[in-house]
Amino acid sequence: MANTLKYFQKLPQSLRTLTTSAPKNDAWLSKIFVRKIEPTKESHSRMLSDKEIIYALQTHNFRPDSKVPYLSTISQTLDFIKAQNSLAGEVELVGSWTVNVGDQDQALHLWKFTGGYEKIDTFNEITSQSEDFKKIVECQGKLVRSRHLQYLLAFSYWPQIQLRKPNNVYEIRSYALKPGTMIEWGNNWARAINFRQNNDEAFAGFFSQIGRLYNVHHIWCYEDLNKRKETRESAWRSPGWDECVAYTVPLIREMHCRIMVPTDFSPTQ
């Protein structure tokens, strides 16, 4: 009980008020900071994203001795897509990275589909009928240990993606949220993102539609790791950032971050 009191005394005043106003018969410790979400007839995706654009995030774990030939299969995939007139300007690679810190021997590739799921259906139809593409996939299958694909939507409050040059490092912070908390997350981050734009570090923010659900990915761009340190410390000195963090932490079931570097053929560097 003494530890709980000390924790409570360290909270911002606005959060103390929120906690003390809870009904006495509630298990308030399990409900701290989580505000009630009213029922709605709008889907979460429509409320949080206003773009008819789907992003595909591929996460591949390649064999430690196969990085170079594996990346060659991704480059070949990119060349194949560029050669398809029916996909021109509507299926694009946004970023391609390998992980330096976090899950080793891992690569992430972010694709953009303009035209929604209809364009994804077109892409799948073309690739399923192409013998050349099948050979690329077969070769890749011998070089990877596991693969995962998610379809994502971009948060409407996040800045538009701008390709960067040259020589940056990227951080992807991935969150598994408690079911039913996506709107609450969006409400808080619509405010929190304002604290993270001073150094143009906000690259992209997504939530999952297909694949692992209630997943959120925030991708940040920094000149180097030291700049990352300075930028994050600067956010904590901004009044209001601590409160945004306090509201969102109870919504998370699991989180992890990875530091990534762009591949040679990545459009964003």
PDB file of C-alpha atoms in Angstrom:
ATOM      1  CA  MET A   1       0.000   0.000   0.000  1.00  0.00           C
ATOM      2  CA  ALA A   2       2.878   2.362   0.761  1.00  0.00           C
ATOM      3  CA  ASN A   3       4.350   1.762  -2.700  1.00  0.00           C
ATOM      4  CA  THR A   4       0.981   2.486  -4.312  1.00  0.00           C
ATOM      5  CA  LEU A   5       0.726   5.773  -2.409  1.00  0.00           C
ATOM      6  CA  LYS A   6       4.214   6.838  -3.502  1.00  0.00           C
ATOM      7  CA  TYR A   7       3.311   6.004  -7.131  1.00  0.00           C
ATOM      8  CA  PHE A   8       0.092   7.999  -6.871  1.00  0.00           C
ATOM      9  CA  GLN A   9       1.869  11.038  -5.426  1.00  0.00           C
ATOM     10  CA  LYS A  10       4.220  11.153  -8.425  1.00  0.00           C
ATOM     11  CA  LEU A  11       1.380  11.372 -10.950  1.00  0.00           C
ATOM     12  CA  PRO A  12       0.475  14.650 -12.726  1.00  0.00           C
ATOM     13  CA  GLN A  13      -2.404  16.455 -10.992  1.00  0.00           C
ATOM     14  CA  SER A  14      -4.801  15.809 -13.900  1.00  0.00           C
ATOM     15  CA  LEU A  15      -4.257  12.058 -13.596  1.00  0.00           C
ATOM     16  CA  ARG A  16      -4.713  12.128  -9.812  1.00  0.00           C
ATOM     17  CA  THR A  17      -8.110  13.716 -10.344  1.00  0.00           C
ATOM     18  CA  LEU A  18      -9.048  11.029 -12.836  1.00  0.00           C
ATOM     19  CA  THR A  19      -8.135   8.245 -10.420  1.00  0.00           C
ATOM     20  CA  THR A  20      -9.773   9.694  -7.346  1.00  0.00           C
ATOM     21  CA  SER A  21     -13.036  10.273  -9.189  1.00  0.00           C
ATOM     22  CA  ALA A  22     -13.480   6.556  -9.887  1.00  0.00           C
ATOM     23  CA  PRO A  23     -16.311   4.775  -8.016  1.00  0.00           C
ATOM     24  CA  LYS A  24     -15.128   3.189  -4.784  1.00  0.00           C
ATOM     25  CA  ASN A  25     -16.531  -0.198  -5.687  1.00  0.00           C
ATOM     26  CA  ASP A  26     -14.438  -0.397  -8.888  1.00  0.00           C
ATOM     27  CA  ALA A  27     -11.153  -2.249  -9.106  1.00  0.00           C
ATOM     28  CA  TRP A  28      -9.578   1.111  -9.792  1.00  0.00           C
ATOM     29  CA  LEU A  29      -6.017  -0.103 -10.055  1.00  0.00           C
ATOM     30  CA  SER A  30      -6.949  -2.139 -13.144  1.00  0.00           C
ATOM     31  CA  LYS A  31      -8.806   0.784 -14.700  1.00  0.00           C
ATOM     32  CA  ILE A  32      -6.381   3.604 -14.016  1.00  0.00           C
ATOM     33  CA  PHE A  33      -6.120   6.080 -16.911  1.00  0.00           C
ATOM     34  CA  VAL A  34      -8.340   4.019 -19.253  1.00  0.00           C
ATOM     35  CA  ARG A  35     -11.325   6.141 -20.153  1.00  0.00           C
ATOM     36  CA  LYS A  36     -14.626   4.696 -21.301  1.00  0.00           C
ATOM     37  CA  ILE A  37     -15.107   4.376 -25.063  1.00  0.00           C
ATOM     38  CA  GLU A  38     -18.706   4.906 -26.129  1.00  0.00           C
ATOM     39  CA  PRO A  39     -20.289   2.494 -28.650  1.00  0.00           C
ATOM     40  CA  THR A  40     -20.131   3.696 -32.244  1.00  0.00           C
ATOM     41  CA  LYS A  41     -21.505   2.661 -35.605  1.00  0.00           C
ATOM     42  CA  GLU A  42     -18.275   3.743 -37.327  1.00  0.00           C
ATOM     43  CA  SER A  43     -15.495   1.194 -37.739  1.00  0.00           C
ATOM     44  CA  HIS A  44     -12.227   1.923 -35.980  1.00  0.00           C
ATOM     45  CA  SER A  45     -10.398   2.022 -39.310  1.00  0.00           C
ATOM     46  CA  ARG A  46     -12.726   4.688 -40.699  1.00  0.00           C
ATOM     47  CA  MET A  47     -12.389   6.805 -37.574  1.00  0.00           C
ATOM     48  CA  LEU A  48      -8.591   6.570 -37.404  1.00  0.00           C
ATOM     49  CA  SER A  49      -7.604   6.643 -41.067  1.00  0.00           C
ATOM     50  CA  ASP A  50      -8.916   8.726 -43.945  1.00  0.00           C
ATOM     51  CA  LYS A  51      -6.779   7.325 -46.750  1.00  0.00           C
ATOM     52  CA  GLU A  52      -7.720   4.792 -49.419  1.00  0.00           C
ATOM     53  CA  ILE A  53      -4.197   3.452 -49.210  1.00  0.00           C
ATOM     54  CA  ILE A  54      -3.170   0.080 -47.800  1.00  0.00           C
ATOM     55  CA  TYR A  55       0.358  -0.599 -46.599  1.00  0.00           C
ATOM     56  CA  ALA A  56       1.866  -4.068 -46.508  1.00  0.00           C
ATOM     57  CA  LEU A  57       4.600  -4.723 -43.955  1.00  0.00           C
ATOM     58  CA  GLN A  58       6.698  -7.802 -44.646  1.00  0.00           C
ATOM     59  CA  THR A  59       8.841  -9.123 -41.810  1.00  0.00           C
ATOM     60  CA  HIS A  60      11.350 -11.738 -42.886  1.00  0.00           C
ATOM     61  CA  ASN A  61      13.841 -13.624 -40.727  1.00  0.00           C
ATOM     62  CA  PHE A  62      16.618 -14.731 -43.074  1.00  0.00           C
ATOM     63  CA  ARG A  63      19.325 -17.301 -42.457  1.00  0.00           C
ATOM     64  CA  PRO A  64      22.483 -15.725 -40.968  1.00  0.00           C
ATOM     65  CA  ASP A  65      24.603 -16.865 -43.933  1.00  0.00           C
ATOM     66  CA  SER A  66      22.102 -15.748 -46.585  1.00  0.00           C
ATOM     67  CA  LYS A  67      21.695 -11.987 -46.232  1.00  0.00           C
ATOM     68  CA  VAL A  68      23.107 -11.023 -49.636  1.00  0.00           C
ATOM     69  CA  PRO A  69      21.190 -13.566 -51.764  1.00  0.00           C
ATOM     70  CA  TYR A  70      18.048 -12.933 -49.710  1.00  0.00           C
ATOM     71  CA  LEU A  71      18.168  -9.175 -50.348  1.00  0.00           C
ATOM     72  CA  SER A  72      18.675  -9.964 -54.022  1.00  0.00           C
ATOM     73  CA  THR A  73      15.243 -11.640 -54.091  1.00  0.00           C
ATOM     74  CA  ILE A  74      13.643  -8.463 -52.724  1.00  0.00           C
ATOM     75  CA  SER A  75      15.430  -6.379 -55.351  1.00  0.00           C
ATOM     76  CA  GLN A  76      14.167  -8.784 -58.021  1.00  0.00           C
ATOM     77  CA  THR A  77      10.636  -8.435 -56.638  1.00  0.00           C
ATOM     78  CA  LEU A  78      10.936  -4.667 -56.924  1.00  0.00           C
ATOM     79  CA  ASP A  79      12.126  -4.957 -60.544  1.00  0.00           C
ATOM     80  CA  PHE A  80       9.250  -7.328 -61.348  1.00  0.00           C
ATOM     81  CA  ILE A  81       6.650  -4.899 -59.976  1.00  0.00           C
ATOM     82  CA  LYS A  82       8.145  -1.948 -61.852  1.00  0.00           C
ATOM     83  CA  ALA A  83       7.829  -3.931 -65.093  1.00  0.00           C
ATOM     84  CA  GLN A  84       4.051  -4.417 -64.666  1.00  0.00           C
ATOM     85  CA  ASN A  85       2.230  -1.612 -66.487  1.00  0.00           C
ATOM     86  CA  SER A  86      -1.026  -2.347 -64.659  1.00  0.00           C
ATOM     87  CA  LEU A  87       0.702  -1.710 -61.307  1.00  0.00           C
ATOM     88  CA  ALA A  88       2.613   1.414 -62.321  1.00  0.00           C
ATOM     89  CA  GLY A  89       2.392   4.126 -59.671  1.00  0.00           C
ATOM     90  CA  GLU A  90      -0.050   2.086 -57.596  1.00  0.00           C
ATOM     91  CA  VAL A  91       2.209  -0.527 -56.009  1.00  0.00           C
ATOM     92  CA  GLU A  92       5.408   0.980 -54.631  1.00  0.00           C
ATOM     93  CA  LEU A  93       8.154   0.107 -52.203  1.00  0.00           C
ATOM     94  CA  VAL A  94       8.327   2.803 -49.516  1.00  0.00           C
ATOM     95  CA  GLY A  95      11.137   1.463 -47.363  1.00  0.00           C
ATOM     96  CA  SER A  96      13.352  -1.589 -47.027  1.00  0.00           C
ATOM     97  CA  TRP A  97      15.481  -2.163 -43.938  1.00  0.00           C
ATOM     98  CA  THR A  98      17.588  -4.712 -42.107  1.00  0.00           C
ATOM     99  CA  VAL A  99      17.598  -4.791 -38.305  1.00  0.00           C
ATOM    100  CA  ASN A 100      20.759  -3.743 -36.469  1.00  0.00           C
ATOM    101  CA  VAL A 101      19.481  -3.762 -32.880  1.00  0.00           C
ATOM    102  CA  GLY A 102      16.668  -6.057 -31.807  1.00  0.00           C
ATOM    103  CA  ASP A 103      15.786  -9.156 -33.803  1.00  0.00           C
ATOM    104  CA  GLN A 104      18.988 -10.046 -35.607  1.00  0.00           C
ATOM    105  CA  ASP A 105      18.998 -11.429 -39.176  1.00  0.00           C
ATOM    106  CA  GLN A 106      15.673  -9.741 -39.852  1.00  0.00           C
ATOM    107  CA  ALA A 107      14.466  -7.497 -42.666  1.00  0.00           C
ATOM    108  CA  LEU A 108      11.337  -5.354 -42.985  1.00  0.00           C
ATOM    109  CA  HIS A 109       9.829  -4.107 -46.234  1.00  0.00           C
ATOM    110  CA  LEU A 110       7.022  -1.548 -46.447  1.00  0.00           C
ATOM    111  CA  TRP A 111       4.885  -1.548 -49.614  1.00  0.00           C
ATOM    112  CA  LYS A 112       2.219   0.985 -50.558  1.00  0.00           C
ATOM    113  CA  PHE A 113      -0.946  -0.002 -52.453  1.00  0.00           C
ATOM    114  CA  THR A 114      -2.840   2.984 -53.862  1.00  0.00           C
ATOM    115  CA  GLY A 115      -6.369   1.846 -54.611  1.00  0.00           C
ATOM    116  CA  GLY A 116      -7.027  -0.183 -51.489  1.00  0.00           C
ATOM    117  CA  TYR A 117      -7.705  -3.887 -51.392  1.00  0.00           C
ATOM    118  CA  GLU A 118      -8.811  -3.869 -55.025  1.00  0.00           C
ATOM    119  CA  LYS A 119      -5.222  -3.114 -56.018  1.00  0.00           C
ATOM    120  CA  ILE A 120      -3.939  -5.834 -53.676  1.00  0.00           C
ATOM    121  CA  ASP A 121      -6.293  -8.295 -55.401  1.00  0.00           C
ATOM    122  CA  THR A 122      -4.871  -7.219 -58.778  1.00  0.00           C
ATOM    123  CA  PHE A 123      -1.318  -7.654 -57.483  1.00  0.00           C
ATOM    124  CA  ASN A 124      -2.084 -11.123 -56.117  1.00  0.00           C
ATOM    125  CA  GLU A 125      -3.686 -12.180 -59.392  1.00  0.00           C
ATOM    126  CA  ILE A 126      -0.686 -11.040 -61.441  1.00  0.00           C
ATOM    127  CA  THR A 127       1.903 -12.659 -59.189  1.00  0.00           C
ATOM    128  CA  SER A 128      -0.004 -15.945 -58.902  1.00  0.00           C
ATOM    129  CA  GLN A 129       0.040 -16.328 -62.697  1.00  0.00           C
ATOM    130  CA  SER A 130       3.667 -15.319 -63.255  1.00  0.00           C
ATOM    131  CA  GLU A 131       6.256 -18.085 -63.514  1.00  0.00           C
ATOM    132  CA  ASP A 132       9.046 -15.532 -63.067  1.00  0.00           C
ATOM    133  CA  PHE A 133       7.582 -14.330 -59.777  1.00  0.00           C
ATOM    134  CA  LYS A 134       7.065 -17.895 -58.585  1.00  0.00           C
ATOM    135  CA  LYS A 135      10.774 -18.553 -59.129  1.00  0.00           C
ATOM    136  CA  ILE A 136      11.680 -15.510 -57.029  1.00  0.00           C
ATOM    137  CA  VAL A 137       9.422 -16.696 -54.199  1.00  0.00           C
ATOM    138  CA  GLU A 138      10.801 -20.240 -54.425  1.00  0.00           C
ATOM    139  CA  CYS A 139      14.378 -18.961 -54.213  1.00  0.00           C
ATOM    140  CA  GLN A 140      13.492 -16.703 -51.278  1.00  0.00           C
ATOM    141  CA  GLY A 141      11.859 -19.592 -49.437  1.00  0.00           C
ATOM    142  CA  LYS A 142      15.217 -21.374 -49.269  1.00  0.00           C
ATOM    143  CA  LEU A 143      16.889 -18.369 -47.647  1.00  0.00           C
ATOM    144  CA  VAL A 144      14.446 -17.432 -44.875  1.00  0.00           C
ATOM    145  CA  ARG A 145      13.511 -19.033 -41.565  1.00  0.00           C
ATOM    146  CA  SER A 146      10.104 -17.364 -41.201  1.00  0.00           C
ATOM    147  CA  ARG A 147       7.933 -14.689 -42.803  1.00  0.00           C
ATOM    148  CA  HIS A 148       5.030 -12.534 -41.663  1.00  0.00           C
ATOM    149  CA  LEU A 149       2.782 -10.159 -43.605  1.00  0.00           C
ATOM    150  CA  GLN A 150       0.489  -7.475 -42.213  1.00  0.00           C
ATOM    151  CA  TYR A 151      -1.870  -5.114 -44.007  1.00  0.00           C
ATOM    152  CA  LEU A 152      -1.878  -1.726 -42.315  1.00  0.00           C
ATOM    153  CA  LEU A 153      -3.628   1.630 -42.427  1.00  0.00           C
ATOM    154  CA  ALA A 154      -1.872   4.906 -41.684  1.00  0.00           C
ATOM    155  CA  PHE A 155      -3.121   6.998 -38.769  1.00  0.00           C
ATOM    156  CA  SER A 156      -4.808  10.098 -40.155  1.00  0.00           C
ATOM    157  CA  TYR A 157      -3.136  12.397 -37.601  1.00  0.00           C
ATOM    158  CA  TRP A 158       0.373  11.236 -38.508  1.00  0.00           C
ATOM    159  CA  PRO A 159       2.433  13.416 -40.894  1.00  0.00           C
ATOM    160  CA  GLN A 160       2.486  12.205 -44.478  1.00  0.00           C
ATOM    161  CA  ILE A 161       5.386   9.923 -45.316  1.00  0.00           C
ATOM    162  CA  GLN A 162       8.345  11.788 -46.765  1.00  0.00           C
ATOM    163  CA  LEU A 163      11.260   9.843 -48.192  1.00  0.00           C
ATOM    164  CA  ARG A 164      14.550  10.709 -46.508  1.00  0.00           C
ATOM    165  CA  LYS A 165      18.078  11.088 -47.837  1.00  0.00           C
ATOM    166  CA  PRO A 166      20.855  10.303 -47.053  1.00  0.00           C
ATOM    167  CA  ASN A 167      22.220   7.972 -44.386  1.00  0.00           C
ATOM    168  CA  ASN A 168      19.632   7.772 -41.600  1.00  0.00           C
ATOM    169  CA  VAL A 169      18.788   5.162 -39.011  1.00  0.00           C
ATOM    170  CA  TYR A 170      15.199   4.166 -38.346  1.00  0.00           C
ATOM    171  CA  GLU A 171      13.463   2.924 -35.241  1.00  0.00           C
ATOM    172  CA  ILE A 172      10.276   0.888 -35.417  1.00  0.00           C
ATOM    173  CA  ARG A 173       8.406   0.723 -32.129  1.00  0.00           C
ATOM    174  CA  SER A 174       5.754  -2.002 -32.262  1.00  0.00           C
ATOM    175  CA  TYR A 175       2.916  -2.262 -29.765  1.00  0.00           C
ATOM    176  CA  ALA A 176       0.379  -5.010 -29.083  1.00  0.00           C
ATOM    177  CA  LEU A 177      -2.644  -3.238 -27.615  1.00  0.00           C
ATOM    178  CA  LYS A 178      -5.433  -4.561 -25.453  1.00  0.00           C
ATOM    179  CA  PRO A 179      -8.493  -5.334 -27.624  1.00  0.00           C
ATOM    180  CA  GLY A 180     -10.932  -2.425 -27.693  1.00  0.00           C
ATOM    181  CA  THR A 181      -8.350   0.289 -26.974  1.00  0.00           C
ATOM    182  CA  MET A 182      -7.406   1.406 -30.497  1.00  0.00           C
ATOM    183  CA  ILE A 183      -9.620   4.518 -30.432  1.00  0.00           C
ATOM    184  CA  GLU A 184      -8.210   5.471 -27.024  1.00  0.00           C
ATOM    185  CA  TRP A 185      -4.701   5.051 -28.401  1.00  0.00           C
ATOM    186  CA  GLY A 186      -5.511   7.223 -31.406  1.00  0.00           C
ATOM    187  CA  ASN A 187      -7.104   9.935 -29.282  1.00  0.00           C
ATOM    188  CA  ASN A 188      -3.985  10.253 -27.145  1.00  0.00           C
ATOM    189  CA  TRP A 189      -1.426   9.998 -29.937  1.00  0.00           C
ATOM    190  CA  ALA A 190      -3.237  12.625 -32.007  1.00  0.00           C
ATOM    191  CA  ARG A 191      -2.062  14.953 -29.232  1.00  0.00           C
ATOM    192  CA  ALA A 192       1.239  13.232 -28.463  1.00  0.00           C
ATOM    193  CA  ILE A 193       2.530  13.435 -32.043  1.00  0.00           C
ATOM    194  CA  ASN A 194       2.755  17.221 -31.669  1.00  0.00           C
ATOM    195  CA  PHE A 195       5.591  16.696 -29.177  1.00  0.00           C
ATOM    196  CA  ARG A 196       7.576  14.561 -31.642  1.00  0.00           C
ATOM    197  CA  GLN A 197       7.905  16.747 -34.728  1.00  0.00           C
ATOM    198  CA  ASN A 198      10.565  19.270 -33.734  1.00  0.00           C
ATOM    199  CA  ASN A 199      13.320  17.335 -35.484  1.00  0.00           C
ATOM    200  CA  ASP A 200      11.151  15.855 -38.259  1.00  0.00           C
ATOM    201  CA  GLU A 201      11.650  12.407 -36.745  1.00  0.00           C
ATOM    202  CA  ALA A 202       8.104  11.087 -37.303  1.00  0.00           C
ATOM    203  CA  PHE A 203       8.302   8.893 -40.414  1.00  0.00           C
ATOM    204  CA  ALA A 204       5.142   6.746 -40.320  1.00  0.00           C
ATOM    205  CA  GLY A 205       2.416   5.498 -37.970  1.00  0.00           C
ATOM    206  CA  PHE A 206       0.205   2.483 -38.718  1.00  0.00           C
ATOM    207  CA  PHE A 207      -2.345   0.155 -37.173  1.00  0.00           C
ATOM    208  CA  SER A 208      -3.026  -3.376 -38.387  1.00  0.00           C
ATOM    209  CA  GLN A 209      -6.007  -4.459 -40.456  1.00  0.00           C
ATOM    210  CA  ILE A 210      -5.061  -8.022 -41.425  1.00  0.00           C
ATOM    211  CA  GLY A 211      -2.424 -10.165 -39.733  1.00  0.00           C
ATOM    212  CA  ARG A 212      -1.723  -9.695 -36.038  1.00  0.00           C
ATOM    213  CA  LEU A 213      -4.581  -7.502 -34.872  1.00  0.00           C
ATOM    214  CA  TYR A 214      -4.453  -4.584 -32.433  1.00  0.00           C
ATOM    215  CA  ASN A 215      -0.877  -3.984 -33.531  1.00  0.00           C
ATOM    216  CA  VAL A 216       0.519  -0.473 -33.870  1.00  0.00           C
ATOM    217  CA  HIS A 217       3.803   0.459 -35.529  1.00  0.00           C
ATOM    218  CA  HIS A 218       5.490   3.848 -35.139  1.00  0.00           C
ATOM    219  CA  ILE A 219       8.518   4.404 -37.369  1.00  0.00           C
ATOM    220  CA  TRP A 220      10.954   7.190 -36.474  1.00  0.00           C
ATOM    221  CA  CYS A 221      13.880   8.530 -38.472  1.00  0.00           C
ATOM    222  CA  TYR A 222      17.108   9.891 -36.949  1.00  0.00           C
ATOM    223  CA  GLU A 223      20.492  10.962 -38.241  1.00  0.00           C
ATOM    224  CA  ASP A 224      22.156   8.550 -35.831  1.00  0.00           C
ATOM    225  CA  LEU A 225      21.682   6.941 -32.419  1.00  0.00           C
ATOM    226  CA  ASN A 226      22.997   9.939 -30.536  1.00  0.00           C
ATOM    227  CA  LYS A 227      20.475  12.184 -32.307  1.00  0.00           C
ATOM    228  CA  ARG A 228      17.793   9.701 -31.292  1.00  0.00           C
ATOM    229  CA  LYS A 229      18.868  10.067 -27.655  1.00  0.00           C
ATOM    230  CA  GLU A 230      18.787  13.875 -27.817  1.00  0.00           C
ATOM    231  CA  THR A 231      15.412  13.955 -29.576  1.00  0.00           C
ATOM    232  CA  ARG A 232      13.727  11.617 -27.105  1.00  0.00           C
ATOM    233  CA  GLU A 233      15.134  13.519 -24.118  1.00  0.00           C
ATOM    234  CA  SER A 234      13.840  16.747 -25.644  1.00  0.00           C
ATOM    235  CA  ALA A 235      10.304  15.294 -25.798  1.00  0.00           C
ATOM    236  CA  TRP A 236      10.371  14.526 -22.070  1.00  0.00           C
ATOM    237  CA  ARG A 237      11.181  18.165 -21.358  1.00  0.00           C
ATOM    238  CA  SER A 238       7.989  19.271 -23.162  1.00  0.00           C
ATOM    239  CA  PRO A 239       5.037  19.920 -20.811  1.00  0.00           C
ATOM    240  CA  GLY A 240       2.285  17.417 -21.578  1.00  0.00           C
ATOM    241  CA  TRP A 241       4.387  14.607 -23.057  1.00  0.00           C
ATOM    242  CA  ASP A 242       4.563  12.763 -19.729  1.00  0.00           C
ATOM    243  CA  GLU A 243       0.777  12.856 -19.460  1.00  0.00           C
ATOM    244  CA  CYS A 244       0.318  11.408 -22.948  1.00  0.00           C
ATOM    245  CA  VAL A 245       2.674   8.558 -22.044  1.00  0.00           C
ATOM    246  CA  ALA A 246       0.829   7.954 -18.761  1.00  0.00           C
ATOM    247  CA  TYR A 247      -2.488   7.624 -20.615  1.00  0.00           C
ATOM    248  CA  THR A 248      -1.216   5.192 -23.256  1.00  0.00           C
ATOM    249  CA  VAL A 249       0.982   2.832 -21.217  1.00  0.00           C
ATOM    250  CA  PRO A 250      -1.991   1.017 -19.604  1.00  0.00           C
ATOM    251  CA  LEU A 251      -3.343   0.239 -23.089  1.00  0.00           C
ATOM    252  CA  ILE A 252      -0.302  -1.864 -24.030  1.00  0.00           C
ATOM    253  CA  ARG A 253       0.033  -5.620 -23.647  1.00  0.00           C
ATOM    254  CA  GLU A 254       3.484  -5.891 -25.210  1.00  0.00           C
ATOM    255  CA  MET A 255       5.971  -3.618 -26.947  1.00  0.00           C
ATOM    256  CA  HIS A 256       9.396  -3.772 -28.503  1.00  0.00           C
ATOM    257  CA  CYS A 257      11.660  -1.609 -30.638  1.00  0.00           C
ATOM    258  CA  ARG A 258      14.163  -2.341 -33.373  1.00  0.00           C
ATOM    259  CA  ILE A 259      16.842  -0.132 -34.902  1.00  0.00           C
ATOM    260  CA  MET A 260      16.987  -0.501 -38.679  1.00  0.00           C
ATOM    261  CA  VAL A 261      19.227   0.632 -41.525  1.00  0.00           C
ATOM    262  CA  PRO A 262      17.997   1.041 -45.123  1.00  0.00           C
ATOM    263  CA  THR A 263      19.012  -1.412 -47.830  1.00  0.00           C
ATOM    264  CA  ASP A 264      20.829  -0.092 -50.889  1.00  0.00           C
ATOM    265  CA  PHE A 265      17.624  -0.185 -52.949  1.00  0.00           C
ATOM    266  CA  SER A 266      15.333   1.329 -50.306  1.00  0.00           C
ATOM    267  CA  PRO A 267      13.523   4.435 -51.652  1.00  0.00           C
ATOM    268  CA  THR A 268      13.909   6.088 -48.252  1.00  0.00           C
ATOM    269  CA  GLN A 269      17.430   6.377 -46.922  1.00  0.00           C
TER     270      GLN A 269
END
